[in-house]
Amino acid sequence: MMCLVYVTVFIAIGSATPRFHHKGWLRLLKEGEGCGRCNRDFCRKLTHCPAGVVLDECNCCPECGNVEGQICDLDNSTYFYGRCGKNLVCRLDTEGVGSRQVPEPQCACRFPNSVCGSDGKTYDNICRFMELQARSKRKAAVKHKGPCASAPIISLAPRDVQNFTGNDIIFGCEVFAYPIPNLDWKKEGRKAYLPGDDAHISVQTRGGPHKYGLTGWLQIQSVKETDEGTYTCYTKNKFGTVFASAKLTVIKQDSKSAKAVITNQIGSFITDNEDYDDDTEDGDDEYEDEEYASSD
């Protein structure tokens, strides 16, 4: 009978509150049992804790601390989601929360500054560094505070574009480096950087979307046949220069060419969906993250 009550409580709470991080539901079922006398012989062994080890609600047995961004208990009066790990503190996250949403307490790093690892990679903060090192087989140490100085890396290269005359097109390029690099555009066959004296071509650059990142756009309004060609995103700082190119194909606006392009696009869409169906039937559910690499 007691087991039935526990199961009913778990189902009722699970349907109302979908987020149960860090075995919060297990703590809820244990309410009323009390801590009792601490006997560390009954504590379970921990093998993998990305955010380090903390003590449980009875301050007796060690357990894995919550990682950065994970929901936590804001005060000491309750103990449901668990405690934040090393160098982390539980804070109320109000950024990006709408008027109809309730902000949730999350683990945040006490030291928000970036660090440079001995592997040459820049980490957002020491908490993120420790978490990734705990998950990785290759161990690294903190080389120094602040980002690693390096040549630029193109994290998102411009893609080939095909469009009709009279339409607008946009090339995008995202780069990462410290010191922050410059970002320029060139068209194949021209020595000067764009936009030059072309009134229908504009270039825009802003920081982000990530820290020490830069995003640039090249927009061509009312493309002409003479705009066809290869466009290159150049980025450089004192440690090096890298680039990535994309091709613009301009199609003359007439009924025959438009019909041919639409037919090709429909055929490509059908082929892509057939390939997707085949993959689904094979039961292949594994996806690999894309890595972007660039060279000097």
XYZ file of C-alpha atoms in Angstrom:
296
model
C 0.000 0.000 0.000
C 2.858 2.369 0.846
C 4.506 1.663 -2.545
C 1.229 2.526 -4.292
C 1.092 5.886 -2.502
C 4.690 6.669 -3.504
C 3.993 5.836 -7.155
C 0.822 7.952 -7.153
C 2.666 10.947 -5.668
C 5.455 10.609 -8.220
C 3.056 10.448 -11.197
C 1.010 13.414 -9.961
C 4.041 15.589 -9.407
C 5.711 14.434 -12.614
C 2.722 15.513 -14.713
C 2.645 18.959 -13.065
C 6.346 19.703 -13.009
C 8.268 18.244 -15.970
C 11.714 19.386 -14.821
C 13.279 17.016 -12.315
C 17.011 17.723 -12.332
C 19.491 15.945 -10.125
C 17.089 13.265 -8.822
C 14.785 15.802 -7.224
C 11.871 13.344 -7.342
C 13.918 10.864 -5.283
C 14.446 13.482 -2.587
C 10.718 14.204 -2.604
C 9.904 10.547 -1.920
C 12.368 10.563 0.985
C 10.701 13.510 2.729
C 9.717 12.690 6.283
C 12.391 10.077 6.779
C 14.769 12.512 8.471
C 18.535 12.444 8.397
C 19.245 10.333 11.413
C 22.764 9.398 12.404
C 25.417 9.803 9.715
C 27.107 6.584 8.670
C 29.474 7.129 5.752
C 29.804 3.385 5.228
C 26.394 3.477 3.544
C 27.310 6.355 1.189
C 27.517 5.379 -2.458
C 30.748 5.856 -4.381
C 30.941 8.638 -6.965
C 32.824 8.103 -10.215
C 32.048 11.136 -12.379
C 31.143 14.631 -11.123
C 31.745 17.415 -13.715
C 31.090 20.182 -11.152
C 32.822 18.518 -8.225
C 31.416 16.974 -5.060
C 29.085 18.501 -2.429
C 27.410 17.087 0.676
C 23.809 15.912 0.641
C 20.921 17.483 2.569
C 22.073 15.777 5.777
C 25.666 17.009 5.319
C 26.726 13.392 5.497
C 27.261 11.655 2.141
C 28.991 13.223 -0.868
C 27.041 13.685 -4.108
C 27.662 15.369 -7.463
C 27.136 19.116 -7.448
C 24.878 20.775 -10.000
C 26.655 22.174 -13.075
C 26.447 25.695 -14.493
C 22.978 26.482 -15.821
C 21.284 23.666 -13.897
C 18.273 24.413 -11.685
C 19.121 24.621 -7.982
C 17.598 25.380 -4.579
C 17.741 29.141 -3.990
C 17.645 29.016 -0.170
C 18.542 26.558 2.586
C 14.948 25.973 3.668
C 14.308 23.448 0.875
C 16.402 20.743 -0.674
C 14.934 19.433 -3.908
C 17.130 20.199 -6.935
C 20.408 20.053 -5.031
C 23.436 22.234 -4.377
C 25.685 23.879 -6.929
C 29.172 22.496 -7.468
C 32.577 24.040 -6.956
C 32.955 27.768 -7.773
C 29.188 27.964 -8.448
C 26.401 29.851 -6.679
C 22.617 29.560 -7.013
C 21.105 32.731 -8.504
C 17.728 33.756 -9.872
C 17.950 33.960 -13.662
C 15.847 36.907 -14.892
C 17.501 37.414 -18.293
C 15.344 36.521 -21.268
C 12.303 35.824 -19.086
C 9.002 37.160 -20.419
C 6.236 38.782 -18.402
C 4.264 35.516 -18.275
C 7.216 33.353 -17.307
C 8.532 32.698 -13.817
C 12.324 33.027 -13.457
C 14.102 29.917 -12.227
C 17.135 29.739 -9.937
C 20.190 28.372 -11.738
C 23.794 27.645 -10.867
C 26.077 30.483 -12.026
C 29.846 30.725 -11.897
C 31.292 33.001 -9.209
C 34.135 33.982 -11.546
C 32.694 35.017 -14.952
C 36.013 35.914 -16.601
C 37.420 33.744 -19.397
C 40.441 31.487 -18.911
C 42.995 30.081 -21.332
C 43.695 26.351 -21.160
C 47.010 24.647 -21.833
C 45.261 23.067 -24.848
C 45.144 26.502 -26.488
C 41.356 26.859 -26.133
C 39.496 29.745 -24.524
C 36.822 28.847 -21.963
C 33.999 31.157 -20.854
C 34.937 30.772 -17.180
C 36.737 28.461 -14.752
C 33.501 26.534 -14.069
C 33.017 25.731 -17.724
C 36.672 24.722 -17.966
C 36.370 22.277 -15.050
C 33.137 20.809 -16.409
C 34.530 20.156 -19.886
C 37.748 18.737 -18.475
C 35.776 16.316 -16.324
C 33.873 15.128 -19.402
C 36.977 14.906 -21.601
C 39.624 12.191 -21.718
C 42.315 14.750 -22.571
C 43.253 16.723 -19.480
C 44.434 20.325 -19.583
C 45.415 22.958 -17.033
C 44.626 26.657 -16.771
C 47.429 28.472 -18.577
C 46.412 31.985 -17.560
C 43.398 34.172 -16.868
C 41.789 35.775 -19.871
C 41.330 34.409 -23.406
C 44.041 32.638 -25.385
C 45.749 34.817 -27.981
C 45.396 33.140 -31.361
C 44.856 33.611 -35.066
C 41.202 33.982 -36.153
C 38.978 30.944 -36.632
C 36.005 31.065 -39.007
C 33.221 29.383 -37.035
C 30.553 29.905 -39.704
C 31.627 30.338 -43.333
C 29.536 32.028 -46.059
C 27.447 29.695 -48.212
C 26.833 29.593 -51.964
C 23.806 31.611 -53.105
C 21.640 31.334 -56.217
C 19.019 33.952 -57.082
C 17.310 35.877 -59.877
C 18.222 39.323 -61.124
C 16.467 42.058 -59.192
C 16.401 40.158 -55.898
C 18.491 40.812 -52.778
C 21.087 38.390 -51.400
C 23.124 38.239 -48.169
C 26.394 36.462 -47.331
C 27.197 35.858 -43.661
C 30.489 35.118 -41.903
C 31.212 34.454 -38.190
C 34.759 34.517 -36.777
C 36.384 34.068 -33.379
C 39.757 35.310 -32.123
C 41.599 37.254 -29.460
C 42.599 39.992 -30.032
C 39.353 40.704 -31.891
C 40.127 40.499 -35.641
C 39.141 42.677 -38.569
C 36.582 41.346 -41.044
C 36.478 42.412 -44.705
C 34.932 41.248 -47.972
C 36.361 40.973 -51.469
C 35.061 39.863 -54.848
C 37.266 37.689 -57.043
C 39.028 39.792 -59.667
C 38.890 43.018 -57.639
C 41.749 44.338 -55.513
C 39.763 46.744 -53.324
C 37.648 45.657 -50.382
C 33.892 45.913 -50.689
C 31.659 47.898 -50.786
C 33.869 50.362 -52.672
C 31.837 52.696 -54.885
C 29.005 50.218 -55.510
C 25.840 51.830 -54.172
C 23.866 48.566 -54.222
C 26.448 46.694 -52.087
C 26.672 47.200 -48.306
C 28.793 45.657 -45.542
C 27.893 45.406 -41.855
C 29.851 44.043 -38.873
C 29.003 43.602 -35.193
C 30.313 41.748 -32.178
C 28.957 38.332 -31.210
C 27.021 36.179 -31.095
C 29.668 34.626 -28.804
C 32.301 36.248 -26.614
C 35.376 37.357 -28.605
C 33.376 36.704 -31.756
C 32.595 38.875 -34.770
C 29.800 38.560 -37.342
C 29.834 40.195 -40.753
C 27.288 40.473 -43.564
C 27.620 41.372 -47.225
C 24.335 42.460 -48.817
C 23.743 43.005 -52.526
C 20.480 44.721 -53.415
C 18.790 44.089 -56.759
C 21.518 41.753 -58.013
C 22.648 42.068 -61.607
C 24.278 39.532 -63.876
C 27.573 41.373 -63.418
C 27.414 40.633 -59.669
C 27.910 36.916 -60.305
C 31.185 35.573 -58.971
C 33.055 34.408 -55.879
C 32.981 36.477 -52.697
C 35.487 36.007 -49.872
C 35.336 36.794 -46.173
C 38.810 37.858 -44.914
C 39.600 38.074 -41.214
C 42.929 38.843 -39.570
C 44.712 39.948 -36.423
C 48.419 40.114 -35.525
C 48.603 36.322 -35.199
C 47.374 35.411 -38.655
C 44.894 35.708 -41.522
C 42.199 33.270 -42.627
C 39.474 33.418 -45.262
C 36.461 31.554 -46.641
C 34.674 31.959 -49.976
C 31.206 31.441 -51.446
C 29.831 31.689 -54.966
C 26.961 33.844 -56.181
C 25.045 32.523 -59.190
C 22.742 35.071 -60.845
C 19.891 33.856 -63.065
C 18.318 36.178 -65.612
C 14.714 36.894 -64.729
C 12.635 35.214 -67.475
C 9.998 32.502 -67.530
C 12.175 29.704 -68.935
C 15.033 30.053 -66.481
C 12.645 30.532 -63.561
C 10.779 27.354 -64.472
C 14.050 25.407 -64.722
C 15.286 26.593 -61.339
C 11.972 25.832 -59.602
C 11.916 22.355 -61.161
C 15.466 21.686 -59.925
C 14.607 22.900 -56.431
C 11.511 20.673 -56.248
C 13.489 17.675 -57.485
C 16.220 18.341 -54.933
C 13.622 18.645 -52.162
C 12.023 15.303 -53.098
C 15.428 13.594 -53.266
C 16.443 14.972 -49.856
C 13.213 13.734 -48.288
C 13.628 10.286 -49.852
C 17.125 10.095 -48.389
C 15.757 11.167 -45.024
C 13.078 8.452 -45.106
C 15.679 5.846 -45.988
C 17.877 6.893 -43.090
C 14.922 6.785 -40.734
C 14.031 3.256 -41.770
C 17.579 2.130 -41.161
C 17.225 3.318 -37.567
C 20.205 5.662 -37.674
C 19.573 8.162 -34.878
C 23.152 9.250 -34.309
C 24.192 12.766 -35.149
C 27.678 14.195 -35.111
C 28.519 17.782 -34.279
C 29.985 19.813 -37.107
C 33.453 21.225 -36.544
C 34.664 24.223 -38.449
C 38.364 24.487 -39.205
C 40.372 27.100 -41.052
C 44.043 27.507 -41.895
C 46.443 30.408 -42.355
